[in-house]
Amino acid sequence: MTYWAVNAVFLSIVAVLGVLALVAAGVRGRAARASSSPAETSRRRRERLLGAGLATGVLLVMTAVFDNVMIGIGLVGYDAARISGVFVGIAPLEDFAYAVAALVLLPSVWVLLGGPKTPRAPAAPAAGGSTTVKEARS
């Protein structure tokens, strides 16, 4: 079995979760889009794409650097008969599948688990009779 075959198994699972997350985000986002202006929605979308692009770039560069170091010092090795022969430095291209999976899987799980929670406003004290602990002791 080649490394691409192994990658195909877990990348397929990640792709399914990514699609489910996109559907969930689309359903949840309808209400938000309806209540905000088109300019605000467009700005929010640009910010998310910029953040995702920046995270992707950083993760792929770090993967390239650290994979090359780990392979260079002999910590990790690959069977030459099972790799594609395409390299980034001395790291086979197949090794980047894990970083791509993380880029899709982690945000997908975040969305599927409900995403960021909006903080609740503190409950207003009941009218006429709210005392603090210090006042009650004196």
Short mmCIF file of N, CA, C and O in Angstrom, two decimals:
data_model
loop_
_atom_site.label_atom_id
_atom_site.label_comp_id
_atom_site.label_asym_id
_atom_site.label_seq_id
_atom_site.Cartn_x
_atom_site.Cartn_y
_atom_site.Cartn_z
N MET A 1 0.86 -1.18 0.00
CA MET A 1 0.00 0.00 0.00
C MET A 1 0.90 1.24 0.00
O MET A 1 1.84 1.33 0.78
N THR A 2 0.58 2.21 -0.85
CA THR A 2 1.37 3.43 -0.93
C THR A 2 0.91 4.42 0.13
O THR A 2 -0.17 4.29 0.72
N TYR A 3 1.74 5.42 0.36
CA TYR A 3 1.37 6.46 1.33
C TYR A 3 0.15 7.25 0.84
O TYR A 3 -0.67 7.69 1.64
N TRP A 4 0.01 7.41 -0.48
CA TRP A 4 -1.16 8.11 -1.01
C TRP A 4 -2.44 7.32 -0.72
O TRP A 4 -3.49 7.90 -0.47
N ALA A 5 -2.36 6.00 -0.76
CA ALA A 5 -3.54 5.18 -0.45
C ALA A 5 -3.95 5.35 1.01
O ALA A 5 -5.14 5.46 1.33
N VAL A 6 -2.97 5.39 1.90
CA VAL A 6 -3.26 5.62 3.32
C VAL A 6 -3.87 7.02 3.49
O VAL A 6 -4.87 7.20 4.20
N ASN A 7 -3.26 8.00 2.83
CA ASN A 7 -3.77 9.37 2.91
C ASN A 7 -5.19 9.47 2.38
O ASN A 7 -6.02 10.22 2.92
N ALA A 8 -5.50 8.74 1.32
CA ALA A 8 -6.84 8.81 0.72
C ALA A 8 -7.91 8.39 1.71
O ALA A 8 -9.00 8.97 1.73
N VAL A 9 -7.60 7.41 2.56
CA VAL A 9 -8.59 6.95 3.54
C VAL A 9 -8.94 8.07 4.51
O VAL A 9 -10.11 8.43 4.68
N PHE A 10 -7.94 8.64 5.17
CA PHE A 10 -8.27 9.65 6.17
C PHE A 10 -8.66 10.99 5.55
O PHE A 10 -9.47 11.73 6.11
N LEU A 11 -8.14 11.31 4.35
CA LEU A 11 -8.57 12.55 3.69
C LEU A 11 -10.02 12.46 3.24
O LEU A 11 -10.73 13.48 3.21
N SER A 12 -10.50 11.26 2.92
CA SER A 12 -11.92 11.08 2.57
C SER A 12 -12.81 11.38 3.77
O SER A 12 -13.84 12.05 3.64
N ILE A 13 -12.43 10.88 4.91
CA ILE A 13 -13.19 11.13 6.14
C ILE A 13 -13.19 12.62 6.45
O ILE A 13 -14.22 13.21 6.79
N VAL A 14 -12.04 13.25 6.33
CA VAL A 14 -11.91 14.69 6.58
C VAL A 14 -12.77 15.47 5.60
O VAL A 14 -13.44 16.44 5.98
N ALA A 15 -12.80 15.06 4.33
CA ALA A 15 -13.60 15.75 3.32
C ALA A 15 -15.09 15.67 3.65
O ALA A 15 -15.81 16.67 3.52
N VAL A 16 -15.55 14.52 4.10
CA VAL A 16 -16.96 14.38 4.48
C VAL A 16 -17.29 15.31 5.64
O VAL A 16 -18.31 16.01 5.63
N LEU A 17 -16.44 15.34 6.65
CA LEU A 17 -16.67 16.24 7.78
C LEU A 17 -16.62 17.70 7.35
O LEU A 17 -17.37 18.54 7.85
N GLY A 18 -15.74 18.03 6.41
CA GLY A 18 -15.66 19.39 5.89
C GLY A 18 -16.94 19.81 5.19
O GLY A 18 -17.43 20.92 5.38
N VAL A 19 -17.50 18.92 4.39
CA VAL A 19 -18.76 19.22 3.69
C VAL A 19 -19.89 19.38 4.71
O VAL A 19 -20.71 20.30 4.60
N LEU A 20 -19.94 18.49 5.70
CA LEU A 20 -20.97 18.61 6.74
C LEU A 20 -20.85 19.95 7.48
O LEU A 20 -21.86 20.59 7.79
N ALA A 21 -19.63 20.38 7.74
CA ALA A 21 -19.42 21.65 8.43
C ALA A 21 -19.86 22.83 7.55
O ALA A 21 -20.43 23.80 8.06
N LEU A 22 -19.58 22.75 6.25
CA LEU A 22 -20.02 23.82 5.35
C LEU A 22 -21.54 23.92 5.31
O LEU A 22 -22.11 25.02 5.33
N VAL A 23 -22.21 22.78 5.28
CA VAL A 23 -23.67 22.78 5.28
C VAL A 23 -24.19 23.36 6.60
O VAL A 23 -25.09 24.21 6.61
N ALA A 24 -23.61 22.93 7.71
CA ALA A 24 -24.04 23.44 9.02
C ALA A 24 -23.80 24.94 9.13
O ALA A 24 -24.66 25.68 9.63
N ALA A 25 -22.65 25.40 8.66
CA ALA A 25 -22.35 26.83 8.72
C ALA A 25 -23.30 27.62 7.83
O ALA A 25 -23.73 28.72 8.18
N GLY A 26 -23.65 27.06 6.68
CA GLY A 26 -24.58 27.73 5.78
C GLY A 26 -25.96 27.87 6.39
O GLY A 26 -26.60 28.91 6.29
N VAL A 27 -26.42 26.82 7.05
CA VAL A 27 -27.73 26.85 7.70
C VAL A 27 -27.73 27.87 8.83
O VAL A 27 -28.65 28.67 8.96
N ARG A 28 -26.69 27.85 9.65
CA ARG A 28 -26.61 28.79 10.78
C ARG A 28 -26.40 30.22 10.31
O ARG A 28 -26.86 31.16 10.94
N GLY A 29 -25.68 30.38 9.21
CA GLY A 29 -25.35 31.71 8.74
C GLY A 29 -26.48 32.44 8.06
O GLY A 29 -26.42 33.66 7.90
N ARG A 30 -27.52 31.72 7.67
CA ARG A 30 -28.65 32.38 7.01
C ARG A 30 -29.26 33.46 7.87
O ARG A 30 -29.54 34.56 7.41
N ALA A 31 -29.48 33.16 9.13
CA ALA A 31 -30.08 34.14 10.04
C ALA A 31 -29.15 35.33 10.24
O ALA A 31 -29.60 36.48 10.25
N ALA A 32 -27.87 35.07 10.38
CA ALA A 32 -26.92 36.16 10.57
C ALA A 32 -26.85 37.05 9.34
O ALA A 32 -26.77 38.27 9.45
N ARG A 33 -26.87 36.44 8.16
CA ARG A 33 -26.82 37.23 6.93
C ARG A 33 -28.08 38.06 6.76
O ARG A 33 -28.05 39.17 6.24
N ALA A 34 -29.20 37.53 7.18
CA ALA A 34 -30.47 38.25 7.04
C ALA A 34 -30.52 39.47 7.95
O ALA A 34 -31.15 40.47 7.63
N SER A 35 -29.82 39.41 9.09
CA SER A 35 -29.90 40.51 10.04
C SER A 35 -28.75 41.51 9.90
O SER A 35 -28.71 42.49 10.63
N SER A 36 -27.82 41.29 8.98
CA SER A 36 -26.71 42.23 8.82
C SER A 36 -26.68 42.78 7.40
O SER A 36 -27.27 42.23 6.49
N SER A 37 -25.96 43.87 7.24
CA SER A 37 -25.88 44.51 5.93
C SER A 37 -24.97 43.69 5.00
O SER A 37 -24.08 42.99 5.46
N PRO A 38 -25.17 43.81 3.69
CA PRO A 38 -24.31 43.08 2.74
C PRO A 38 -22.84 43.48 2.87
O PRO A 38 -21.97 42.63 2.72
N ALA A 39 -22.56 44.75 3.16
CA ALA A 39 -21.17 45.19 3.31
C ALA A 39 -20.52 44.52 4.51
O ALA A 39 -19.36 44.09 4.46
N GLU A 40 -21.26 44.39 5.60
CA GLU A 40 -20.72 43.75 6.80
C GLU A 40 -20.48 42.27 6.56
O GLU A 40 -19.45 41.71 6.96
N THR A 41 -21.40 41.62 5.86
CA THR A 41 -21.25 40.20 5.54
C THR A 41 -20.04 39.99 4.64
O THR A 41 -19.26 39.07 4.84
N SER A 42 -19.86 40.86 3.66
CA SER A 42 -18.73 40.77 2.75
C SER A 42 -17.41 40.99 3.49
O SER A 42 -16.43 40.28 3.26
N ARG A 43 -17.38 41.95 4.40
CA ARG A 43 -16.17 42.22 5.19
C ARG A 43 -15.83 41.02 6.06
O ARG A 43 -14.67 40.61 6.15
N ARG A 44 -16.83 40.44 6.71
CA ARG A 44 -16.62 39.28 7.56
C ARG A 44 -16.07 38.11 6.74
O ARG A 44 -15.17 37.40 7.19
N ARG A 45 -16.61 37.91 5.55
CA ARG A 45 -16.15 36.83 4.68
C ARG A 45 -14.69 37.05 4.27
O ARG A 45 -13.89 36.12 4.27
N ARG A 46 -14.33 38.30 3.92
CA ARG A 46 -12.94 38.61 3.56
C ARG A 46 -12.00 38.34 4.72
O ARG A 46 -10.91 37.80 4.55
N GLU A 47 -12.40 38.74 5.95
CA GLU A 47 -11.57 38.51 7.13
C GLU A 47 -11.35 37.02 7.37
O GLU A 47 -10.24 36.59 7.69
N ARG A 48 -12.39 36.23 7.20
CA ARG A 48 -12.27 34.78 7.40
C ARG A 48 -11.36 34.16 6.35
O ARG A 48 -10.53 33.30 6.67
N LEU A 49 -11.51 34.58 5.10
CA LEU A 49 -10.65 34.04 4.04
C LEU A 49 -9.20 34.44 4.24
O LEU A 49 -8.29 33.64 4.03
N LEU A 50 -8.97 35.68 4.66
CA LEU A 50 -7.61 36.13 4.94
C LEU A 50 -7.01 35.32 6.09
O LEU A 50 -5.87 34.87 6.01
N GLY A 51 -7.78 35.11 7.14
CA GLY A 51 -7.30 34.32 8.28
C GLY A 51 -7.01 32.89 7.88
O GLY A 51 -5.98 32.32 8.27
N ALA A 52 -7.90 32.30 7.10
CA ALA A 52 -7.70 30.92 6.65
C ALA A 52 -6.46 30.82 5.75
O ALA A 52 -5.67 29.88 5.87
N GLY A 53 -6.29 31.79 4.86
CA GLY A 53 -5.12 31.79 3.98
C GLY A 53 -3.83 31.94 4.75
O GLY A 53 -2.84 31.25 4.47
N LEU A 54 -3.83 32.82 5.72
CA LEU A 54 -2.64 33.03 6.55
C LEU A 54 -2.31 31.77 7.35
O LEU A 54 -1.16 31.34 7.40
N ALA A 55 -3.32 31.16 7.96
CA ALA A 55 -3.11 29.94 8.72
C ALA A 55 -2.59 28.81 7.82
O ALA A 55 -1.70 28.06 8.21
N THR A 56 -3.14 28.71 6.62
CA THR A 56 -2.70 27.68 5.67
C THR A 56 -1.23 27.87 5.31
O THR A 56 -0.44 26.93 5.35
N GLY A 57 -0.87 29.10 4.98
CA GLY A 57 0.53 29.38 4.63
C GLY A 57 1.49 29.07 5.76
O GLY A 57 2.52 28.42 5.56
N VAL A 58 1.16 29.52 6.96
CA VAL A 58 2.03 29.29 8.11
C VAL A 58 2.17 27.80 8.38
O VAL A 58 3.28 27.29 8.59
N LEU A 59 1.07 27.07 8.37
CA LEU A 59 1.12 25.64 8.68
C LEU A 59 1.92 24.87 7.63
O LEU A 59 2.72 24.00 7.97
N LEU A 60 1.73 25.19 6.36
CA LEU A 60 2.47 24.48 5.31
C LEU A 60 3.96 24.80 5.34
O LEU A 60 4.79 23.90 5.14
N VAL A 61 4.31 26.03 5.62
CA VAL A 61 5.74 26.38 5.72
C VAL A 61 6.36 25.68 6.93
O VAL A 61 7.46 25.11 6.84
N MET A 62 5.66 25.70 8.06
CA MET A 62 6.20 25.02 9.25
C MET A 62 6.30 23.51 9.02
O MET A 62 7.27 22.88 9.47
N THR A 63 5.33 22.94 8.33
CA THR A 63 5.39 21.51 8.02
C THR A 63 6.61 21.22 7.15
O THR A 63 7.34 20.24 7.40
N ALA A 64 6.84 22.05 6.15
CA ALA A 64 8.01 21.84 5.27
C ALA A 64 9.31 21.91 6.07
O ALA A 64 10.18 21.04 5.93
N VAL A 65 9.42 22.90 6.92
CA VAL A 65 10.66 23.07 7.69
C VAL A 65 10.87 21.89 8.64
O VAL A 65 11.92 21.24 8.63
N PHE A 66 9.88 21.59 9.46
CA PHE A 66 10.07 20.57 10.48
C PHE A 66 10.12 19.16 9.90
O PHE A 66 10.85 18.31 10.41
N ASP A 67 9.38 18.88 8.84
CA ASP A 67 9.47 17.57 8.21
C ASP A 67 10.86 17.35 7.62
O ASP A 67 11.43 16.27 7.74
N ASN A 68 11.40 18.39 6.98
CA ASN A 68 12.74 18.26 6.43
C ASN A 68 13.78 18.04 7.53
O ASN A 68 14.69 17.25 7.37
N VAL A 69 13.62 18.72 8.66
CA VAL A 69 14.55 18.52 9.78
C VAL A 69 14.43 17.10 10.31
O VAL A 69 15.44 16.41 10.52
N MET A 70 13.19 16.64 10.54
CA MET A 70 13.01 15.29 11.10
C MET A 70 13.53 14.21 10.17
O MET A 70 14.14 13.24 10.61
N ILE A 71 13.31 14.37 8.87
CA ILE A 71 13.81 13.38 7.92
C ILE A 71 15.32 13.49 7.80
O ILE A 71 16.03 12.48 7.74
N GLY A 72 15.84 14.72 7.82
CA GLY A 72 17.28 14.94 7.71
C GLY A 72 18.08 14.33 8.84
O GLY A 72 19.18 13.82 8.62
N ILE A 73 17.55 14.34 10.05
CA ILE A 73 18.29 13.77 11.19
C ILE A 73 17.98 12.28 11.39
O ILE A 73 18.51 11.66 12.29
N GLY A 74 17.12 11.74 10.53
CA GLY A 74 16.84 10.31 10.59
C GLY A 74 15.75 9.90 11.56
O GLY A 74 15.58 8.71 11.83
N LEU A 75 14.99 10.86 12.07
CA LEU A 75 13.91 10.55 13.00
C LEU A 75 12.77 9.84 12.29
O LEU A 75 12.11 8.97 12.85
N VAL A 76 12.52 10.20 11.02
CA VAL A 76 11.45 9.62 10.22
C VAL A 76 12.05 9.19 8.89
O VAL A 76 12.93 9.86 8.34
N GLY A 77 11.58 8.06 8.38
CA GLY A 77 12.05 7.60 7.09
C GLY A 77 10.87 7.08 6.27
O GLY A 77 9.83 6.72 6.83
N TYR A 78 11.02 7.04 4.98
CA TYR A 78 9.97 6.59 4.07
C TYR A 78 10.52 5.51 3.16
O TYR A 78 11.66 5.60 2.70
N ASP A 79 9.70 4.51 2.89
CA ASP A 79 10.04 3.46 1.94
C ASP A 79 9.98 4.07 0.54
O ASP A 79 8.91 4.52 0.10
N ALA A 80 11.09 4.08 -0.17
CA ALA A 80 11.16 4.72 -1.49
C ALA A 80 10.20 4.09 -2.49
O ALA A 80 9.74 4.76 -3.43
N ALA A 81 9.84 2.84 -2.30
CA ALA A 81 8.93 2.16 -3.23
C ALA A 81 7.48 2.58 -3.02
O ALA A 81 6.63 2.32 -3.86
N ARG A 82 7.19 3.25 -1.90
CA ARG A 82 5.79 3.59 -1.59
C ARG A 82 5.49 5.09 -1.68
O ARG A 82 4.39 5.51 -1.35
N ILE A 83 6.47 5.89 -2.09
CA ILE A 83 6.23 7.33 -2.23
C ILE A 83 6.14 7.70 -3.70
O ILE A 83 6.58 6.96 -4.57
N SER A 84 5.58 8.88 -3.96
CA SER A 84 5.35 9.31 -5.34
C SER A 84 6.64 9.76 -6.03
O SER A 84 6.71 9.78 -7.25
N GLY A 85 7.61 10.18 -5.25
CA GLY A 85 8.85 10.69 -5.84
C GLY A 85 8.86 12.21 -5.96
O GLY A 85 9.83 12.79 -6.40
N VAL A 86 7.77 12.87 -5.55
CA VAL A 86 7.71 14.33 -5.56
C VAL A 86 8.08 14.80 -4.16
O VAL A 86 7.53 14.33 -3.16
N PHE A 87 9.05 15.73 -4.09
CA PHE A 87 9.57 16.16 -2.80
C PHE A 87 9.48 17.67 -2.63
O PHE A 87 9.54 18.42 -3.60
N VAL A 88 9.38 18.10 -1.39
CA VAL A 88 9.57 19.49 -0.99
C VAL A 88 10.80 19.44 -0.09
O VAL A 88 10.72 19.01 1.06
N GLY A 89 11.94 19.82 -0.64
CA GLY A 89 13.20 19.58 0.05
C GLY A 89 13.46 18.09 0.02
O GLY A 89 13.53 17.49 -1.05
N ILE A 90 13.58 17.48 1.21
CA ILE A 90 13.75 16.02 1.26
C ILE A 90 12.48 15.34 1.80
O ILE A 90 12.45 14.13 1.97
N ALA A 91 11.42 16.12 2.03
CA ALA A 91 10.16 15.57 2.51
C ALA A 91 9.27 15.20 1.33
O ALA A 91 9.06 16.01 0.43
N PRO A 92 8.74 13.97 1.32
CA PRO A 92 7.84 13.60 0.22
C PRO A 92 6.54 14.39 0.31
O PRO A 92 6.07 14.75 1.39
N LEU A 93 5.95 14.64 -0.82
CA LEU A 93 4.72 15.42 -0.90
C LEU A 93 3.61 14.78 -0.05
O LEU A 93 2.77 15.48 0.52
N GLU A 94 3.62 13.46 0.04
CA GLU A 94 2.59 12.75 0.79
C GLU A 94 2.53 13.20 2.25
O GLU A 94 1.49 13.13 2.90
N ASP A 95 3.66 13.64 2.77
CA ASP A 95 3.73 14.04 4.18
C ASP A 95 2.90 15.29 4.46
O ASP A 95 2.54 15.54 5.60
N PHE A 96 2.58 16.07 3.44
CA PHE A 96 1.80 17.29 3.64
C PHE A 96 0.31 17.01 3.77
O PHE A 96 -0.46 17.89 4.12
N ALA A 97 -0.11 15.79 3.50
CA ALA A 97 -1.53 15.44 3.63
C ALA A 97 -2.01 15.62 5.06
O ALA A 97 -3.16 15.98 5.30
N TYR A 98 -1.14 15.38 6.03
CA TYR A 98 -1.53 15.52 7.43
C TYR A 98 -1.81 16.99 7.77
O TYR A 98 -2.75 17.29 8.50
N ALA A 99 -1.01 17.88 7.23
CA ALA A 99 -1.24 19.31 7.47
C ALA A 99 -2.52 19.76 6.79
O ALA A 99 -3.31 20.52 7.38
N VAL A 100 -2.77 19.29 5.59
CA VAL A 100 -4.00 19.64 4.88
C VAL A 100 -5.21 19.10 5.65
O VAL A 100 -6.22 19.78 5.80
N ALA A 101 -5.09 17.88 6.15
CA ALA A 101 -6.19 17.31 6.94
C ALA A 101 -6.46 18.15 8.18
O ALA A 101 -7.62 18.40 8.52
N ALA A 102 -5.42 18.60 8.84
CA ALA A 102 -5.60 19.44 10.03
C ALA A 102 -6.26 20.76 9.67
O ALA A 102 -7.12 21.25 10.42
N LEU A 103 -5.88 21.33 8.53
CA LEU A 103 -6.46 22.60 8.10
C LEU A 103 -7.96 22.49 7.84
O LEU A 103 -8.70 23.46 8.01
N VAL A 104 -8.42 21.34 7.43
CA VAL A 104 -9.84 21.14 7.16
C VAL A 104 -10.56 20.59 8.39
O VAL A 104 -11.65 21.04 8.74
N LEU A 105 -9.94 19.63 9.05
CA LEU A 105 -10.61 18.92 10.14
C LEU A 105 -10.87 19.80 11.36
O LEU A 105 -11.98 19.80 11.90
N LEU A 106 -9.89 20.54 11.82
CA LEU A 106 -10.06 21.31 13.05
C LEU A 106 -11.15 22.37 12.95
O LEU A 106 -12.03 22.43 13.82
N PRO A 107 -11.17 23.19 11.90
CA PRO A 107 -12.29 24.14 11.79
C PRO A 107 -13.63 23.44 11.59
O PRO A 107 -14.66 23.92 12.07
N SER A 108 -13.63 22.30 10.90
CA SER A 108 -14.88 21.58 10.68
C SER A 108 -15.46 21.06 12.00
O SER A 108 -16.66 21.18 12.24
N VAL A 109 -14.61 20.50 12.82
CA VAL A 109 -15.06 20.02 14.13
C VAL A 109 -15.57 21.19 14.96
O VAL A 109 -16.59 21.10 15.64
N TRP A 110 -14.87 22.32 14.89
CA TRP A 110 -15.28 23.52 15.62
C TRP A 110 -16.71 23.93 15.22
O TRP A 110 -17.56 24.19 16.06
N VAL A 111 -16.96 23.97 13.92
CA VAL A 111 -18.28 24.35 13.42
C VAL A 111 -19.33 23.32 13.82
O VAL A 111 -20.42 23.67 14.28
N LEU A 112 -19.00 22.04 13.66
CA LEU A 112 -19.97 20.99 13.98
C LEU A 112 -20.30 20.92 15.47
O LEU A 112 -21.39 20.50 15.84
N LEU A 113 -19.37 21.34 16.31
CA LEU A 113 -19.63 21.36 17.75
C LEU A 113 -20.31 22.64 18.21
O LEU A 113 -20.53 22.82 19.41
N GLY A 114 -20.62 23.52 17.31
CA GLY A 114 -21.38 24.71 17.66
C GLY A 114 -20.66 26.02 17.48
O GLY A 114 -21.25 27.07 17.60
N GLY A 115 -19.37 26.00 17.21
CA GLY A 115 -18.62 27.23 16.97
C GLY A 115 -18.49 28.09 18.21
O GLY A 115 -18.75 27.64 19.33
N PRO A 116 -18.12 29.33 18.02
CA PRO A 116 -17.93 30.21 19.18
C PRO A 116 -19.27 30.51 19.84
O PRO A 116 -20.28 30.69 19.18
N LYS A 117 -19.25 30.51 21.13
CA LYS A 117 -20.46 30.82 21.88
C LYS A 117 -20.47 32.32 22.18
O LYS A 117 -19.46 32.90 22.55
N THR A 118 -21.62 32.92 22.02
CA THR A 118 -21.73 34.34 22.33
C THR A 118 -21.90 34.47 23.84
O THR A 118 -22.66 33.72 24.45
N PRO A 119 -21.15 35.39 24.46
CA PRO A 119 -21.26 35.52 25.91
C PRO A 119 -22.64 36.04 26.31
O PRO A 119 -23.24 36.86 25.61
N ARG A 120 -23.12 35.53 27.40
CA ARG A 120 -24.41 35.98 27.90
C ARG A 120 -24.23 37.27 28.66
O ARG A 120 -23.23 37.48 29.33
N ALA A 121 -25.22 38.12 28.56
CA ALA A 121 -25.20 39.36 29.32
C ALA A 121 -25.44 39.01 30.78
O ALA A 121 -26.22 38.10 31.09
N PRO A 122 -24.78 39.68 31.71
CA PRO A 122 -25.00 39.38 33.12
C PRO A 122 -26.45 39.65 33.49
O PRO A 122 -27.07 40.59 33.01
N ALA A 123 -26.98 38.79 34.33
CA ALA A 123 -28.37 38.93 34.75
C ALA A 123 -28.52 40.19 35.59
O ALA A 123 -27.70 40.48 36.45
N ALA A 124 -29.56 40.94 35.30
CA ALA A 124 -29.82 42.17 36.06
C ALA A 124 -30.35 41.78 37.44
O ALA A 124 -31.14 40.85 37.57
N PRO A 125 -29.92 42.48 38.49
CA PRO A 125 -30.42 42.16 39.83
C PRO A 125 -31.92 42.48 39.92
O PRO A 125 -32.43 43.35 39.23
N ALA A 126 -32.58 41.72 40.76
CA ALA A 126 -34.02 41.93 40.96
C ALA A 126 -34.25 43.32 41.53
O ALA A 126 -33.45 43.82 42.32
N ALA A 127 -35.31 43.95 41.12
CA ALA A 127 -35.61 45.31 41.55
C ALA A 127 -35.93 45.35 43.04
O ALA A 127 -36.62 44.50 43.57
N GLY A 128 -35.37 46.34 43.73
CA GLY A 128 -35.70 46.64 45.12
C GLY A 128 -35.26 45.62 46.13
O GLY A 128 -36.02 45.02 46.82
N GLY A 129 -34.13 45.38 46.41
CA GLY A 129 -33.78 44.45 47.47
C GLY A 129 -32.47 43.75 47.22
O GLY A 129 -32.18 42.78 47.88
N SER A 130 -31.73 44.21 46.27
CA SER A 130 -30.44 43.58 46.00
C SER A 130 -29.41 44.15 46.96
O SER A 130 -29.21 45.36 47.05
N THR A 131 -28.78 43.30 47.74
CA THR A 131 -27.72 43.72 48.64
C THR A 131 -26.49 42.92 48.36
O THR A 131 -26.56 41.77 47.93
N THR A 132 -25.35 43.50 48.61
CA THR A 132 -24.10 42.78 48.42
C THR A 132 -23.78 42.03 49.68
O THR A 132 -24.37 42.27 50.75
N VAL A 133 -22.83 41.13 49.61
CA VAL A 133 -22.44 40.33 50.78
C VAL A 133 -21.91 41.23 51.86
O VAL A 133 -22.20 41.06 53.03
N LYS A 134 -21.14 42.27 51.50
CA LYS A 134 -20.55 43.17 52.49
C LYS A 134 -21.66 43.91 53.23
O LYS A 134 -21.59 44.06 54.45
N GLU A 135 -22.69 44.38 52.51
CA GLU A 135 -23.77 45.10 53.17
C GLU A 135 -24.55 44.18 54.10
O GLU A 135 -24.99 44.58 55.15
N ALA A 136 -24.69 42.92 53.73
CA ALA A 136 -25.47 41.98 54.55
C ALA A 136 -24.76 41.68 55.85
O ALA A 136 -25.40 41.43 56.86
N ARG A 137 -23.41 41.69 55.85
CA ARG A 137 -22.66 41.40 57.06
C ARG A 137 -22.65 42.55 58.04
O ARG A 137 -22.46 42.38 59.22
N SER A 138 -22.78 43.80 57.59
CA SER A 138 -22.65 44.93 58.49
C SER A 138 -23.90 45.23 59.24
O SER A 138 -24.85 44.67 59.35
#
